[in-house]
Backbone as numpy.savetxt, mean C-alpha at the origin, in Angstrom:
# Nx Ny Nz CAx CAy CAz Cx Cy Cz
8.60 3.60 -27.97 8.29 2.95 -26.69 6.80 3.08 -26.36
6.23 4.26 -26.65 4.81 4.48 -26.37 3.95 3.56 -27.22
4.36 3.32 -28.47 3.61 2.44 -29.36 3.65 1.01 -28.86
4.83 0.53 -28.45 4.95 -0.84 -27.96 4.16 -1.04 -26.68
4.15 -0.01 -25.82 3.36 -0.08 -24.58 1.88 -0.19 -24.91
1.43 0.61 -25.87 0.02 0.56 -26.27 -0.33 -0.81 -26.83
0.55 -1.38 -27.67 0.30 -2.70 -28.26 0.22 -3.77 -27.18
1.10 -3.67 -26.18 1.08 -4.65 -25.09 -0.21 -4.53 -24.29
-0.65 -3.32 -24.04 -1.90 -3.11 -23.31 -3.09 -3.64 -24.10
-3.05 -3.46 -25.43 -4.12 -3.97 -26.28 -4.17 -5.49 -26.25
-3.00 -6.13 -26.26 -2.92 -7.58 -26.18 -3.46 -8.08 -24.84
-3.10 -7.38 -23.77 -3.60 -7.75 -22.44 -5.11 -7.64 -22.37
-5.65 -6.57 -22.96 -7.09 -6.36 -22.95 -7.80 -7.47 -23.72
-7.22 -7.91 -24.84 -7.80 -9.01 -25.64 -7.81 -10.30 -24.83
-6.72 -10.58 -24.13 -6.64 -11.78 -23.29 -7.69 -11.74 -22.19
-7.86 -10.58 -21.55 -8.83 -10.45 -20.48 -10.26 -10.59 -21.01
-10.51 -10.11 -22.22 -11.83 -10.25 -22.81 -12.15 -11.73 -23.04
-11.16 -12.49 -23.49 -11.34 -13.93 -23.69 -11.61 -14.62 -22.35
-10.90 -14.18 -21.32 -11.09 -14.77 -20.00 -12.48 -14.49 -19.45
-12.96 -13.26 -19.64 -14.28 -12.88 -19.14 -15.37 -13.71 -19.80
-15.15 -14.12 -21.04 -16.13 -14.92 -21.77 -15.97 -16.42 -21.54
-14.99 -16.81 -20.75 -14.74 -18.23 -20.50 -15.85 -18.81 -19.63
-16.21 -20.09 -19.84 -17.29 -20.70 -19.05 -16.93 -20.87 -17.57
-15.63 -20.95 -17.24 -15.21 -21.11 -15.85 -14.69 -19.79 -15.27
-15.37 -18.69 -15.59 -14.91 -17.36 -15.20 -14.66 -17.25 -13.70
-15.62 -17.68 -12.90 -15.50 -17.49 -11.45 -14.32 -18.27 -10.89
-14.08 -19.45 -11.40 -12.93 -20.24 -10.97 -11.62 -19.55 -11.37
-11.61 -18.97 -12.58 -10.43 -18.25 -13.05 -10.14 -17.03 -12.18
-11.19 -16.32 -11.80 -11.03 -15.15 -10.93 -10.43 -15.56 -9.59
-10.96 -16.63 -9.01 -10.46 -17.10 -7.72 -9.01 -17.57 -7.83
-8.67 -18.20 -8.93 -7.30 -18.65 -9.13 -6.34 -17.46 -9.18
-6.75 -16.40 -9.85 -5.91 -15.20 -9.92 -5.74 -14.57 -8.54
-6.82 -14.50 -7.79 -6.75 -13.94 -6.44 -5.81 -14.76 -5.57
-5.97 -16.08 -5.61 -5.12 -16.96 -4.81 -3.65 -16.85 -5.23
-3.43 -16.73 -6.55 -2.06 -16.57 -7.03 -1.45 -15.27 -6.51
-2.22 -14.19 -6.56 -1.71 -12.90 -6.06 -1.34 -12.99 -4.59
-2.16 -13.67 -3.81 -1.86 -13.82 -2.38 -0.62 -14.69 -2.18
-0.50 -15.74 -2.98 0.68 -16.62 -2.88 1.97 -15.84 -3.13
1.92 -14.83 -4.00 3.13 -14.07 -4.32 3.63 -13.28 -3.10
2.75 -12.99 -2.16 3.18 -12.29 -0.94 4.22 -13.13 -0.21
3.94 -14.42 -0.08 4.83 -15.31 0.67 6.05 -15.72 -0.15
5.91 -15.67 -1.46 7.04 -15.99 -2.34 8.04 -14.83 -2.41
7.55 -13.60 -2.33 8.40 -12.43 -2.59 8.84 -11.68 -1.35
8.27 -12.00 -0.18 8.58 -11.24 1.03 9.00 -12.18 2.17
10.16 -11.93 2.72 10.56 -12.63 3.94 9.83 -12.01 5.13
9.65 -12.76 6.18 8.92 -12.27 7.35 9.60 -11.04 7.96
10.94 -11.01 7.93 11.64 -9.89 8.55 11.44 -8.58 7.80
10.97 -8.65 6.55 10.66 -7.42 5.81 9.49 -6.70 6.46
8.49 -7.45 6.88 7.34 -6.85 7.57 7.75 -6.29 8.92
8.66 -7.00 9.60 9.17 -6.51 10.88 9.92 -5.20 10.70
10.74 -5.12 9.66 11.48 -3.89 9.38 10.55 -2.72 9.07
9.50 -2.99 8.28 8.53 -1.95 7.96 7.81 -1.47 9.22
7.43 -2.42 10.08 6.75 -2.06 11.33 7.65 -1.22 12.23
8.92 -1.56 12.30 9.86 -0.80 13.13 10.01 0.63 12.62
10.05 0.80 11.30 10.13 2.15 10.73 8.89 2.96 11.11
7.73 2.34 10.95 6.47 3.03 11.26 6.41 3.43 12.73
6.75 2.49 13.61 6.64 2.74 15.05 7.66 3.76 15.55
8.78 3.86 14.88 9.82 4.79 15.32 9.72 6.16 14.63
8.78 6.31 13.72 8.63 7.58 13.00 7.73 8.54 13.77
8.06 9.80 13.68 7.25 10.82 14.34 5.92 11.01 13.62
5.98 11.21 12.30 4.77 11.31 11.50 4.79 10.24 10.42
3.61 9.72 10.13 3.47 8.66 9.13 2.57 9.15 8.01
3.12 9.24 6.81 2.35 9.68 5.64 2.04 8.46 4.78
0.77 8.15 4.61 0.34 6.99 3.81 -0.28 7.53 2.53
0.29 7.14 1.38 -0.12 7.75 0.12 -0.47 6.70 -0.93
-1.63 6.85 -1.56 -2.05 5.98 -2.66 -3.16 6.66 -3.44
-3.14 6.51 -4.75 -4.10 7.21 -5.61 -4.92 6.24 -6.44
-6.07 6.72 -6.92 -6.98 5.94 -7.77 -7.29 4.59 -7.09
-7.03 3.48 -7.76 -7.34 2.18 -7.15 -6.60 1.94 -5.85
-5.39 2.50 -5.74 -4.58 2.33 -4.54 -5.09 3.15 -3.36
-6.00 4.07 -3.62 -6.54 4.91 -2.54 -7.24 4.06 -1.48
-7.91 3.00 -1.90 -8.61 2.15 -0.93 -7.62 1.45 0.00
-6.48 1.03 -0.55 -5.44 0.38 0.26 -4.84 1.40 1.23
-4.59 2.62 0.74 -4.04 3.68 1.59 -5.00 4.03 2.72
-6.29 4.10 2.41 -7.27 4.43 3.44 -7.37 3.33 4.49
-7.27 2.08 4.04 -7.31 0.96 4.99 -6.10 1.01 5.92
-4.91 1.14 5.34 -3.70 1.17 6.16 -3.66 2.40 7.05
-4.00 3.55 6.49 -4.01 4.77 7.28 -4.99 4.70 8.44
-6.17 4.13 8.19 -7.17 3.99 9.24 -6.73 3.05 10.34
-6.12 1.94 9.95 -5.64 0.96 10.94 -4.51 1.54 11.78
-3.60 2.26 11.14 -2.49 2.88 11.88 -3.00 3.96 12.82
-3.99 4.70 12.37 -4.55 5.79 13.19 -5.21 5.26 14.46
-5.63 4.01 14.45 -6.24 3.42 15.64 -5.24 3.29 16.78
-3.96 3.11 16.44 -2.97 2.81 17.48 -1.84 3.84 17.56
-1.74 4.71 16.56 -0.64 5.68 16.53 -1.17 7.08 16.23
-0.50 8.08 16.75 -0.87 9.45 16.42 -0.04 9.93 15.23
-0.44 11.07 14.69 0.28 11.70 13.57 0.34 10.79 12.34
-0.80 10.21 11.99 -0.93 9.43 10.75 -1.69 10.29 9.75
-1.11 10.48 8.58 -1.72 11.33 7.56 -1.92 10.52 6.28
-3.17 10.34 5.89 -3.50 9.57 4.69 -3.76 10.53 3.53
-3.07 10.31 2.42 -3.14 11.20 1.27 -3.62 10.42 0.05
-4.79 10.78 -0.48 -5.35 10.05 -1.62 -5.76 10.97 -2.78
-5.53 12.27 -2.65 -5.86 13.21 -3.71 -4.67 13.37 -4.65
-4.82 12.93 -5.89 -3.71 12.97 -6.85 -3.62 14.33 -7.54
-3.42 15.37 -6.75 -3.26 16.71 -7.30 -2.26 17.47 -6.43
-2.22 18.77 -6.56 -1.23 19.56 -5.83 -1.37 19.43 -4.32
-2.55 19.03 -3.84 -2.72 18.86 -2.40 -1.86 17.73 -1.86
-1.60 16.74 -2.70 -0.74 15.62 -2.29 0.68 16.10 -2.04
1.16 16.98 -2.90 2.50 17.53 -2.73 2.55 18.41 -1.49
1.53 19.23 -1.31 1.47 20.08 -0.12 1.46 19.27 1.16
0.83 18.11 1.13 0.71 17.27 2.33 2.06 16.73 2.80
2.97 16.47 1.85 4.26 15.88 2.23 5.42 16.86 2.12
5.13 18.10 1.79 6.19 19.07 1.52 7.07 19.32 2.74
6.49 19.22 3.94 7.28 19.48 5.15 7.68 18.20 5.86
7.70 17.06 5.14 8.14 15.80 5.72 9.60 15.94 6.14
9.98 15.31 7.26 11.33 15.44 7.79 12.00 14.10 8.02
13.22 14.15 8.50 14.02 12.94 8.67 13.49 12.02 9.77
12.64 12.54 10.65 12.05 11.72 11.70 10.73 11.08 11.27
10.31 11.36 10.03 9.03 10.87 9.52 9.24 9.72 8.53
8.14 9.11 8.13 8.22 8.09 7.07 7.08 8.28 6.07
7.35 7.88 4.85 6.35 7.88 3.77 6.07 6.44 3.40
4.80 6.06 3.39 4.38 4.75 2.90 3.70 4.98 1.57
4.39 4.64 0.49 3.91 4.90 -0.86 3.34 3.63 -1.47
2.10 3.69 -1.93 1.41 2.52 -2.47 1.11 2.76 -3.94
1.69 1.95 -4.82 1.48 2.16 -6.25 1.73 0.87 -7.02
0.77 0.55 -7.86 0.84 -0.65 -8.71 0.59 -0.22 -10.15
0.92 -1.08 -11.12 0.67 -0.70 -12.52 -0.80 -0.30 -12.73
-1.04 0.77 -13.47 -0.07 1.71 -14.00 0.33 2.68 -12.91
1.63 2.83 -12.69 2.13 3.58 -11.55 1.77 5.06 -11.64
1.35 5.60 -10.49 0.95 7.01 -10.43 2.19 7.90 -10.37
2.30 8.83 -11.29 3.48 9.71 -11.34 3.59 10.61 -10.12
2.46 10.92 -9.49 2.48 11.75 -8.29 3.27 11.08 -7.17
3.25 9.75 -7.14 4.01 9.00 -6.14 5.49 9.27 -6.29
5.98 9.33 -7.53 7.40 9.59 -7.77 7.82 10.92 -7.17
6.98 11.93 -7.34 7.28 13.26 -6.80 7.32 13.23 -5.28
6.36 12.53 -4.67 6.32 12.44 -3.21 7.56 11.72 -2.67
7.98 10.66 -3.34 9.17 9.93 -2.92 10.41 10.81 -3.07
10.45 11.57 -4.12 11.57 12.50 -4.33 11.67 13.50 -3.18
10.52 14.03 -2.76 10.49 14.98 -1.65 10.94 14.30 -0.36
10.43 13.09 -0.11 10.78 12.35 1.10 12.26 12.01 1.14
12.80 11.59 -0.01 14.22 11.24 -0.08 15.09 12.46 0.18
14.71 13.59 -0.39 15.48 14.82 -0.19 15.47 15.24 1.27
14.39 14.95 1.98 14.27 15.30 3.39 14.89 14.24 4.30
15.42 13.17 3.72 16.03 12.07 4.47 15.01 11.32 5.32
13.74 11.36 4.90 12.71 10.57 5.56 12.84 9.11 5.10
12.34 8.19 5.89 12.38 6.78 5.51 11.16 6.45 4.64
11.35 5.53 3.72 10.35 5.27 2.70 10.02 3.78 2.64
8.75 3.46 2.76 8.23 2.10 2.59 7.37 2.09 1.34
7.59 1.13 0.46 6.84 1.06 -0.79 6.06 -0.25 -0.86
4.79 -0.16 -1.22 3.97 -1.33 -1.55 3.76 -1.33 -3.05
4.27 -2.35 -3.73 4.14 -2.41 -5.18 4.22 -3.86 -5.64
4.39 -4.07 -6.95 4.28 -5.43 -7.50 5.62 -6.11 -7.78
6.71 -5.34 -7.92 8.00 -5.96 -8.24 9.15 -5.03 -7.84
10.30 -5.63 -7.61 11.46 -4.86 -7.16 11.96 -3.90 -8.24
11.65 -4.18 -9.48 12.08 -3.31 -10.58 11.09 -2.18 -10.85
10.03 -2.08 -10.06 9.08 -0.98 -10.22 9.82 0.34 -10.02
9.45 1.38 -10.75 10.24 2.62 -10.75 10.34 3.33 -9.41
9.40 3.09 -8.48 9.45 3.85 -7.22 10.26 3.15 -6.12
10.84 1.99 -6.41 11.58 1.25 -5.37 13.02 1.74 -5.21
13.49 2.53 -6.13 14.91 2.93 -6.17 15.37 3.57 -4.86
14.54 4.43 -4.28 14.94 5.17 -3.08 14.28 4.63 -1.81
13.70 3.45 -1.88 12.95 2.93 -0.73 13.87 2.25 0.28
13.42 2.25 1.54 14.13 1.53 2.60 13.59 0.11 2.73
12.28 -0.05 2.51 11.63 -1.36 2.58 10.62 -1.45 1.44
10.58 -2.61 0.79 9.60 -2.85 -0.27 8.77 -4.08 0.09
7.44 -3.94 0.05 6.52 -5.04 0.29 5.83 -5.37 -1.03
5.96 -6.61 -1.47 5.55 -6.98 -2.83 4.33 -7.88 -2.87
3.48 -7.63 -3.86 2.38 -8.54 -4.19 1.94 -8.23 -5.61
1.45 -9.22 -6.31 0.93 -9.00 -7.66 -0.54 -8.61 -7.57
-1.03 -7.97 -8.63 -2.40 -7.44 -8.63 -3.14 -7.83 -9.91
-2.74 -8.95 -10.50 -3.36 -9.38 -11.75 -4.83 -9.71 -11.52
-5.66 -9.38 -12.51 -7.10 -9.65 -12.38 -7.67 -10.09 -13.72
-8.95 -10.44 -13.70 -9.62 -10.88 -14.91 -10.18 -9.70 -15.70
-10.06 -8.48 -15.16 -10.60 -7.30 -15.82 -9.47 -6.30 -16.09
-9.81 -5.14 -16.63 -8.79 -4.14 -16.89 -8.33 -3.45 -15.61
-9.06 -3.66 -14.52 -8.69 -3.07 -13.24 -7.78 -4.01 -12.46
-6.90 -3.45 -11.65 -6.08 -4.26 -10.76 -6.94 -4.89 -9.67
-6.48 -6.02 -9.17 -7.11 -6.66 -8.02 -6.34 -6.25 -6.77
-7.03 -5.66 -5.79 -6.35 -5.18 -4.60 -6.57 -6.08 -3.38
-6.93 -7.32 -3.62 -7.08 -8.28 -2.52 -5.73 -8.53 -1.86
-4.71 -8.84 -2.65 -3.38 -9.13 -2.10 -2.77 -7.92 -1.38
-2.84 -6.70 -1.93 -2.35 -5.56 -1.16 -3.06 -5.37 0.18
-4.36 -5.70 0.24 -5.07 -5.63 1.52 -4.55 -6.68 2.49
-4.14 -7.84 1.97 -3.52 -8.86 2.82 -2.17 -8.36 3.34
-1.42 -7.67 2.47 -0.17 -7.04 2.89 -0.42 -6.11 4.08
-1.47 -5.30 3.99 -1.82 -4.39 5.06 -2.12 -5.17 6.35
-2.85 -6.26 6.24 -3.21 -7.04 7.43 -1.97 -7.63 8.09
-1.05 -8.16 7.28 0.19 -8.73 7.84 1.04 -7.63 8.48
1.13 -6.50 7.80 1.91 -5.38 8.33 1.33 -4.89 9.65
0.01 -4.78 9.73 -0.61 -4.32 10.97 -0.41 -5.33 12.10
-0.37 -6.62 11.77 -0.08 -7.63 12.79 1.31 -7.40 13.36
2.27 -7.07 12.49 3.65 -6.79 12.93 3.68 -5.52 13.78
2.90 -4.51 13.40 2.83 -3.27 14.18 2.25 -3.55 15.56
1.15 -4.28 15.61 0.50 -4.59 16.89 1.43 -5.39 17.79
2.19 -6.31 17.22 3.09 -7.15 18.01 4.15 -6.32 18.72
4.51 -5.18 18.12 5.60 -4.37 18.67 5.12 -3.06 19.28
3.82 -2.94 19.54 3.28 -1.72 20.15 3.84 -1.49 21.54
4.12 -0.23 21.88 4.53 0.09 23.24 3.28 0.36 24.09
3.49 0.73 25.33 2.37 0.94 26.25 1.44 2.06 25.79
2.02 3.11 25.20 1.19 4.22 24.72 0.25 3.75 23.61
0.78 2.93 22.71 -0.04 2.41 21.62 -1.16 1.52 22.13
-0.84 0.67 23.07 -1.86 -0.23 23.63 -2.92 0.57 24.39
-2.47 1.59 25.13 -3.41 2.43 25.87 -4.32 3.18 24.91
-3.77 3.65 23.78 -4.57 4.36 22.79 -5.64 3.44 22.21
-5.26 2.21 21.91 -6.19 1.24 21.35 -7.29 0.90 22.35
-6.94 0.75 23.62 -7.92 0.44 24.65 -8.89 1.59 24.86
-8.37 2.82 24.82 -9.25 4.00 24.97 -10.20 4.12 23.79
-9.68 3.87 22.59 -10.52 3.89 21.39 -11.63 2.86 21.50
-11.28 1.68 21.97 -12.27 0.61 22.10 -13.35 0.98 23.10
-12.99 1.66 24.19 -13.98 2.09 25.18 -15.00 3.04 24.56
-14.53 3.98 23.78 -15.43 4.94 23.14 -16.31 4.25 22.10
-15.70 3.37 21.30 -16.46 2.69 20.25 -17.54 1.80 20.85
-17.16 1.03 21.88 -18.11 0.11 22.50 -19.17 0.88 23.28
-18.74 1.92 23.99 -19.67 2.68 24.83 -20.71 3.45 24.03
-20.33 3.93 22.86 -21.24 4.73 22.04 -21.85 3.94 20.89
-21.45 2.68 20.75 -21.98 1.86 19.65 -21.54 2.35 18.29
-20.31 2.86 18.19 -19.80 3.44 16.94 -19.11 2.37 16.10
-19.90 1.44 15.58 -19.31 0.33 14.82 -19.34 0.63 13.33
């Protein structure tokens, strides 16, 4: 299995090398980005975002986890949630600190796990801990058959294909934007008051 995986990765790398040398490279890159964004609407019903927002808003603590390339998506989502909700914990260190961060997760909390190919094994451990604690789990990934979806309550899907060996995280960032719109739509008075207070400090001190 390891040999076949390596051969497939080598074939993918050869294809991407040919694409990078193509005369219409920039058009090809944009087509891939647009395709990845289109998959959001093809693979996710609107009520999936509503369900994810309801889990987040009803959770006592929110743990947002993503490593390596996914760390940027986790930081974006964690930062946006922190603007309107308390007890948001963003975890991007793929070492024992990640396990320590979620070790005391409980049934009133939720884990938002972000992982795309190649899937981070640390995410599997965090999901295992969350599942054992009966916490609710939201997963952002590329397909329903991804290994971390087995124990999830909600899955938000987008593809991350790119013209290089790195994943493209444009579509996952769009997922974050849609999810945050759903969160904002369902904010209670405390959330709105928190956002207004934050805005007063930011505007008053010029902290842009």
